[in-house]
PDB file of C-alpha atoms in Angstrom:
ATOM      1  CA  MET V   1     146.676 112.146  71.727  1.00 89.00           C
ATOM      2  CA  LYS V   2     145.815 110.009  68.711  1.00 93.00           C
ATOM      3  CA  GLN V   3     143.948 110.787  65.490  1.00 94.00           C
ATOM      4  CA  PHE V   4     141.281 108.565  63.943  1.00 96.00           C
ATOM      5  CA  THR V   5     139.995 109.057  60.392  1.00 95.00           C
ATOM      6  CA  CYS V   6     136.813 107.276  59.301  1.00 94.00           C
ATOM      7  CA  LYS V   7     133.739 107.854  57.159  1.00 92.00           C
ATOM      8  CA  THR V   8     131.567 109.017  60.049  1.00 93.00           C
ATOM      9  CA  LEU V   9     132.019 110.415  63.547  1.00 94.00           C
ATOM     10  CA  GLU V  10     130.286 107.356  64.996  1.00 94.00           C
ATOM     11  CA  GLU V  11     132.772 105.020  63.252  1.00 94.00           C
ATOM     12  CA  CYS V  12     135.705 107.053  64.624  1.00 95.00           C
ATOM     13  CA  ILE V  13     134.362 106.870  68.171  1.00 95.00           C
ATOM     14  CA  SER V  14     133.730 103.139  67.810  1.00 95.00           C
ATOM     15  CA  ALA V  15     137.277 102.529  66.459  1.00 95.00           C
ATOM     16  CA  ALA V  16     138.805 104.575  69.272  1.00 94.00           C
ATOM     17  CA  ALA V  17     136.784 102.694  71.919  1.00 94.00           C
ATOM     18  CA  ALA V  18     137.941  99.360  70.479  1.00 94.00           C
ATOM     19  CA  GLU V  19     141.595 100.451  70.450  1.00 93.00           C
ATOM     20  CA  TYR V  20     141.570 101.887  73.973  1.00 90.00           C
ATOM     21  CA  GLY V  21     139.471  99.007  75.319  1.00 90.00           C
ATOM     22  CA  VAL V  22     136.799 101.250  76.846  1.00 88.00           C
ATOM     23  CA  SER V  23     133.126 101.990  76.184  1.00 91.00           C
ATOM     24  CA  GLU V  24     132.221 104.614  73.551  1.00 92.00           C
ATOM     25  CA  SER V  25     130.850 106.918  76.260  1.00 90.00           C
ATOM     26  CA  GLN V  26     134.313 107.046  77.879  1.00 88.00           C
ATOM     27  CA  ILE V  27     136.048 108.380  74.764  1.00 92.00           C
ATOM     28  CA  VAL V  28     137.254 111.973  75.177  1.00 92.00           C
ATOM     29  CA  TYR V  29     137.691 113.513  71.747  1.00 93.00           C
ATOM     30  CA  LYS V  30     137.782 116.671  69.658  1.00 91.00           C
ATOM     31  CA  LEU V  31     136.180 116.755  66.209  1.00 92.00           C
ATOM     32  CA  VAL V  32     138.866 118.018  63.813  1.00 93.00           C
ATOM     33  CA  GLU V  33     137.045 117.592  60.510  1.00 92.00           C
ATOM     34  CA  GLU V  34     133.696 116.293  59.282  1.00 93.00           C
ATOM     35  CA  LYS V  35     132.449 116.075  55.687  1.00 91.00           C
ATOM     36  CA  LYS V  36     128.931 114.854  55.003  1.00 88.00           C
ATOM     37  CA  GLY V  37     128.842 115.120  51.213  1.00 84.00           C
ATOM     38  CA  LEU V  38     126.713 112.969  48.943  1.00 80.00           C
ATOM     39  CA  PHE V  39     129.731 111.211  47.412  1.00 84.00           C
ATOM     40  CA  SER V  40     132.408 111.647  50.046  1.00 87.00           C
ATOM     41  CA  LYS V  41     132.118 111.305  53.784  1.00 91.00           C
ATOM     42  CA  LYS V  42     134.950 111.843  56.197  1.00 94.00           C
ATOM     43  CA  ALA V  43     135.420 112.424  59.909  1.00 94.00           C
ATOM     44  CA  VAL V  44     138.637 113.072  61.810  1.00 96.00           C
ATOM     45  CA  ILE V  45     138.829 113.098  65.599  1.00 94.00           C
ATOM     46  CA  GLU V  46     141.631 113.605  68.087  1.00 93.00           C
ATOM     47  CA  VAL V  47     141.280 111.253  71.048  1.00 95.00           C
ATOM     48  CA  TYR V  48     142.722 112.121  74.451  1.00 94.00           C
ATOM     49  CA  ASP V  49     143.302 110.000  77.518  1.00 90.00           C
ATOM     50  CA  ALA V  50     144.036 110.845  81.155  1.00 91.00           C
ATOM     51  CA  ASP V  51     147.793 110.891  80.459  1.00 92.00           C
ATOM     52  CA  ASP V  52     147.254 113.712  77.932  1.00 95.00           C
ATOM     53  CA  ALA V  53     145.192 115.575  80.532  1.00 95.00           C
ATOM     54  CA  ALA V  54     147.903 115.033  83.171  1.00 97.00           C
ATOM     55  CA  GLU V  55     150.558 116.423  80.835  1.00 97.00           C
ATOM     56  CA  PHE V  56     148.430 119.496  80.063  1.00 97.00           C
ATOM     57  CA  ALA V  57     147.641 119.985  83.767  1.00 97.00           C
ATOM     58  CA  GLN V  58     151.344 120.038  84.632  1.00 98.00           C
ATOM     59  CA  GLU V  59     152.230 122.478  81.841  1.00 97.00           C
ATOM     60  CA  TYR V  60     149.364 124.750  82.865  1.00 98.00           C
ATOM     61  CA  LEU V  61     150.599 124.791  86.469  1.00 98.00           C
ATOM     62  CA  LYS V  62     154.167 125.577  85.385  1.00 97.00           C
ATOM     63  CA  THR V  63     152.915 128.525  83.325  1.00 97.00           C
ATOM     64  CA  ALA V  64     150.464 129.838  85.965  1.00 96.00           C
ATOM     65  CA  ILE V  65     152.870 129.505  88.905  1.00 97.00           C
ATOM     66  CA  GLY V  66     155.763 130.707  86.733  1.00 96.00           C
ATOM     67  CA  ALA V  67     153.811 133.948  86.267  1.00 95.00           C
ATOM     68  CA  MET V  68     154.175 134.395  90.041  1.00 92.00           C
ATOM     69  CA  GLY V  69     157.946 134.163  89.604  1.00 95.00           C
ATOM     70  CA  ILE V  70     158.130 130.657  91.103  1.00 96.00           C
ATOM     71  CA  GLU V  71     159.735 127.748  89.256  1.00 96.00           C
ATOM     72  CA  ILE V  72     158.276 124.341  90.021  1.00 97.00           C
ATOM     73  CA  GLU V  73     158.940 120.680  89.361  1.00 97.00           C
ATOM     74  CA  THR V  74     155.987 118.320  88.978  1.00 97.00           C
ATOM     75  CA  LYS V  75     155.321 114.597  89.036  1.00 96.00           C
ATOM     76  CA  ALA V  76     152.018 113.097  87.948  1.00 97.00           C
ATOM     77  CA  SER V  77     150.307 109.739  88.295  1.00 95.00           C
ATOM     78  CA  VAL V  78     146.973 108.630  86.862  1.00 94.00           C
ATOM     79  CA  GLU V  79     144.641 106.053  88.389  1.00 90.00           C
ATOM     80  CA  ASP V  80     140.936 105.557  87.615  1.00 81.00           C
ATOM     81  CA  GLU V  81     140.773 108.975  85.894  1.00 81.00           C
ATOM     82  CA  ILE V  82     142.165 110.644  89.037  1.00 92.00           C
ATOM     83  CA  ILE V  83     145.190 112.789  88.220  1.00 96.00           C
ATOM     84  CA  ARG V  84     147.529 113.259  91.173  1.00 96.00           C
ATOM     85  CA  ILE V  85     150.199 115.918  90.769  1.00 97.00           C
ATOM     86  CA  THR V  86     152.987 116.577  93.266  1.00 97.00           C
ATOM     87  CA  ILE V  87     154.554 120.032  93.086  1.00 97.00           C
ATOM     88  CA  ASP V  88     157.927 120.984  94.502  1.00 96.00           C
ATOM     89  CA  SER V  89     159.605 124.390  94.583  1.00 96.00           C
ATOM     90  CA  LYS V  90     161.908 126.547  96.683  1.00 96.00           C
ATOM     91  CA  ARG V  91     158.815 128.406  97.894  1.00 96.00           C
ATOM     92  CA  ASN V  92     156.441 125.609  98.890  1.00 96.00           C
ATOM     93  CA  PRO V  93     154.886 127.534 101.848  1.00 96.00           C
ATOM     94  CA  VAL V  94     153.763 130.282  99.415  1.00 96.00           C
ATOM     95  CA  LEU V  95     152.076 127.690  97.170  1.00 97.00           C
ATOM     96  CA  ILE V  96     150.360 126.035 100.147  1.00 97.00           C
ATOM     97  CA  GLY V  97     149.135 129.289 101.715  1.00 95.00           C
ATOM     98  CA  LYS V  98     147.403 129.685 105.076  1.00 93.00           C
ATOM     99  CA  ASN V  99     145.543 126.454 105.940  1.00 88.00           C
ATOM    100  CA  GLY V 100     146.190 125.234 102.394  1.00 92.00           C
ATOM    101  CA  LYS V 101     143.967 127.930 100.820  1.00 92.00           C
ATOM    102  CA  THR V 102     146.398 128.792  97.993  1.00 95.00           C
ATOM    103  CA  LEU V 103     146.882 125.108  97.178  1.00 96.00           C
ATOM    104  CA  GLN V 104     143.101 124.647  97.115  1.00 93.00           C
ATOM    105  CA  ALA V 105     142.737 127.614  94.706  1.00 95.00           C
ATOM    106  CA  LEU V 106     145.495 126.253  92.436  1.00 97.00           C
ATOM    107  CA  ASN V 107     143.762 122.856  92.445  1.00 96.00           C
ATOM    108  CA  GLU V 108     140.448 124.382  91.360  1.00 95.00           C
ATOM    109  CA  LEU V 109     142.138 126.567  88.709  1.00 96.00           C
ATOM    110  CA  ASP V 110     143.959 123.568  87.239  1.00 97.00           C
ATOM    111  CA  ARG V 111     140.802 121.432  87.292  1.00 96.00           C
ATOM    112  CA  LEU V 112     138.853 124.116  85.415  1.00 96.00           C
ATOM    113  CA  ALA V 113     141.642 124.551  82.835  1.00 97.00           C
ATOM    114  CA  VAL V 114     141.733 120.799  82.145  1.00 96.00           C
ATOM    115  CA  SER V 115     137.926 120.580  82.009  1.00 94.00           C
ATOM    116  CA  ASN V 116     137.794 123.505  79.571  1.00 93.00           C
ATOM    117  CA  LYS V 117     140.494 122.016  77.337  1.00 92.00           C
ATOM    118  CA  PHE V 118     139.230 118.413  77.197  1.00 91.00           C
ATOM    119  CA  HIS V 119     135.473 118.927  77.843  1.00 86.00           C
ATOM    120  CA  HIS V 120     135.671 116.072  80.313  1.00 88.00           C
ATOM    121  CA  ARG V 121     135.687 116.020  84.119  1.00 89.00           C
ATOM    122  CA  TYR V 122     138.894 114.618  85.528  1.00 91.00           C
ATOM    123  CA  ARG V 123     139.491 114.642  89.267  1.00 93.00           C
ATOM    124  CA  ILE V 124     142.723 116.478  89.978  1.00 96.00           C
ATOM    125  CA  LEU V 125     144.492 116.279  93.320  1.00 95.00           C
ATOM    126  CA  LEU V 126     147.458 118.590  93.837  1.00 97.00           C
ATOM    127  CA  ASP V 127     149.981 118.240  96.633  1.00 97.00           C
ATOM    128  CA  VAL V 128     152.900 120.494  97.512  1.00 97.00           C
ATOM    129  CA  GLY V 129     155.885 118.945  99.265  1.00 93.00           C
ATOM    130  CA  GLY V 130     153.770 116.222 100.913  1.00 94.00           C
ATOM    131  CA  TYR V 131     151.466 118.761 102.623  1.00 96.00           C
ATOM    132  CA  LYS V 132     148.236 117.002 101.571  1.00 94.00           C
ATOM    133  CA  GLU V 133     149.469 113.500 102.450  1.00 92.00           C
ATOM    134  CA  ASP V 134     150.377 114.711 105.961  1.00 95.00           C
ATOM    135  CA  LYS V 135     146.989 116.397 106.272  1.00 95.00           C
ATOM    136  CA  TYR V 136     145.155 113.242 105.089  1.00 95.00           C
ATOM    137  CA  SER V 137     147.005 111.221 107.771  1.00 96.00           C
ATOM    138  CA  ARG V 138     146.004 113.717 110.487  1.00 96.00           C
ATOM    139  CA  ILE V 139     142.371 113.804 109.270  1.00 97.00           C
ATOM    140  CA  THR V 140     142.192 109.984 109.216  1.00 97.00           C
ATOM    141  CA  TYR V 141     143.558 109.792 112.765  1.00 97.00           C
ATOM    142  CA  LEU V 142     141.116 112.437 114.104  1.00 97.00           C
ATOM    143  CA  ALA V 143     138.135 110.897 112.273  1.00 97.00           C
ATOM    144  CA  LYS V 144     138.826 107.412 113.682  1.00 97.00           C
ATOM    145  CA  LYS V 145     139.305 108.844 117.168  1.00 97.00           C
ATOM    146  CA  ALA V 146     135.987 110.748 116.922  1.00 97.00           C
ATOM    147  CA  ALA V 147     134.225 107.625 115.576  1.00 97.00           C
ATOM    148  CA  LYS V 148     135.441 105.546 118.549  1.00 96.00           C
ATOM    149  CA  ASP V 149     134.051 108.215 120.904  1.00 97.00           C
ATOM    150  CA  VAL V 150     130.710 108.097 119.039  1.00 96.00           C
ATOM    151  CA  VAL V 151     130.558 104.287 119.415  1.00 96.00           C
ATOM    152  CA  LYS V 152     131.128 104.630 123.172  1.00 96.00           C
ATOM    153  CA  SER V 153     128.852 107.621 123.843  1.00 96.00           C
ATOM    154  CA  HIS V 154     126.195 107.164 121.084  1.00 96.00           C
ATOM    155  CA  VAL V 155     126.457 110.970 120.630  1.00 96.00           C
ATOM    156  CA  ASP V 156     126.978 112.297 117.091  1.00 96.00           C
ATOM    157  CA  ALA V 157     130.241 114.131 116.369  1.00 96.00           C
ATOM    158  CA  LYS V 158     130.471 117.096 114.002  1.00 96.00           C
ATOM    159  CA  LEU V 159     133.796 117.661 112.281  1.00 96.00           C
ATOM    160  CA  ASP V 160     135.151 120.990 111.043  1.00 94.00           C
ATOM    161  CA  PRO V 161     134.384 122.025 107.432  1.00 94.00           C
ATOM    162  CA  MET V 162     136.658 120.340 104.873  1.00 93.00           C
ATOM    163  CA  THR V 163     137.425 120.353 101.168  1.00 91.00           C
ATOM    164  CA  PRO V 164     135.773 117.638  98.996  1.00 91.00           C
ATOM    165  CA  ASP V 165     138.950 115.499  98.842  1.00 91.00           C
ATOM    166  CA  GLU V 166     139.371 115.700 102.637  1.00 94.00           C
ATOM    167  CA  ARG V 167     135.726 114.686 103.214  1.00 96.00           C
ATOM    168  CA  ARG V 168     136.291 111.736 100.882  1.00 94.00           C
ATOM    169  CA  VAL V 169     139.242 110.666 103.059  1.00 96.00           C
ATOM    170  CA  VAL V 170     136.971 110.653 106.141  1.00 97.00           C
ATOM    171  CA  HIS V 171     134.169 108.722 104.391  1.00 96.00           C
ATOM    172  CA  ASN V 172     136.693 106.122 103.154  1.00 96.00           C
ATOM    173  CA  ALA V 173     138.444 105.847 106.539  1.00 96.00           C
ATOM    174  CA  LEU V 174     135.186 105.152 108.406  1.00 96.00           C
ATOM    175  CA  ASN V 175     133.441 103.116 105.700  1.00 95.00           C
ATOM    176  CA  GLY V 176     132.673  99.658 107.082  1.00 91.00           C
ATOM    177  CA  MET V 177     133.269 100.623 110.719  1.00 94.00           C
ATOM    178  CA  ALA V 178     130.666  98.956 112.930  1.00 95.00           C
ATOM    179  CA  HIS V 179     127.827 101.211 114.205  1.00 95.00           C
ATOM    180  CA  ILE V 180     129.169 104.244 112.313  1.00 96.00           C
ATOM    181  CA  LYS V 181     127.625 106.251 109.497  1.00 96.00           C
ATOM    182  CA  THR V 182     129.045 109.449 107.956  1.00 97.00           C
ATOM    183  CA  GLU V 183     126.958 112.215 106.398  1.00 96.00           C
ATOM    184  CA  SER V 184     127.990 115.473 104.723  1.00 96.00           C
ATOM    185  CA  TYR V 185     125.979 118.620 105.393  1.00 94.00           C
ATOM    186  CA  GLY V 186     126.229 122.345 104.649  1.00 94.00           C
ATOM    187  CA  GLU V 187     127.124 124.200 101.455  1.00 93.00           C
ATOM    188  CA  GLY V 188     130.359 125.290  99.769  1.00 88.00           C
ATOM    189  CA  ALA V 189     133.261 126.122 102.096  1.00 85.00           C
ATOM    190  CA  ASP V 190     131.050 125.323 105.130  1.00 93.00           C
ATOM    191  CA  ARG V 191     130.359 121.720 104.045  1.00 95.00           C
ATOM    192  CA  ALA V 192     131.334 119.318 106.823  1.00 96.00           C
ATOM    193  CA  ILE V 193     130.791 115.766 108.053  1.00 97.00           C
ATOM    194  CA  THR V 194     128.720 114.391 110.931  1.00 97.00           C
ATOM    195  CA  ILE V 195     129.740 111.017 112.351  1.00 97.00           C
ATOM    196  CA  LYS V 196     126.595 109.231 113.529  1.00 96.00           C
ATOM    197  CA  TYR V 197     125.922 106.174 115.671  1.00 96.00           C
ATOM    198  CA  VAL V 198     123.730 103.499 114.081  1.00 95.00           C
ATOM    199  CA  ASP V 199     122.451 100.219 115.558  1.00 89.00           C
TER     200      ASP V 199
END
């Protein structure tokens, strides 16, 4: 977090954009003070970046999961405004839950907390003890296998419902594959992917 003090809010945003090397629309800030007097003008903003959000996200998780009586260790990395956080504890299966449901709920809770704090949408991807990475590998393998069957048979394949990050893995895995097109359908927890044959 960094503070900028200027005569106007616009000047502060412009100065922050220049310093961070991004466009003004990408600046995530909180207005701390603004005076619009006839003889004195002043604006103070606090500017946040994805690293600040990642730090907050980790602290929030430690507090929330700590309330369940579970101590955790976290590691975070930031790339293209995607915050990836790996969690480790002595009770990883509890944090993952059946079919990853608890992990999914923690992910959504953390995302909402960060969004509420910074008034900016960061993508947050939580993993517990490598559970998600293993699942992504399995999903990629199954998606490619299904796509090869679709190429041979010309019959569309419907995959089981998945979370948004898992659907993204499938779209990315099959993107550019000859004669294959992927489409999402359904709503909420029932949203799934169809793998289609195209000429």
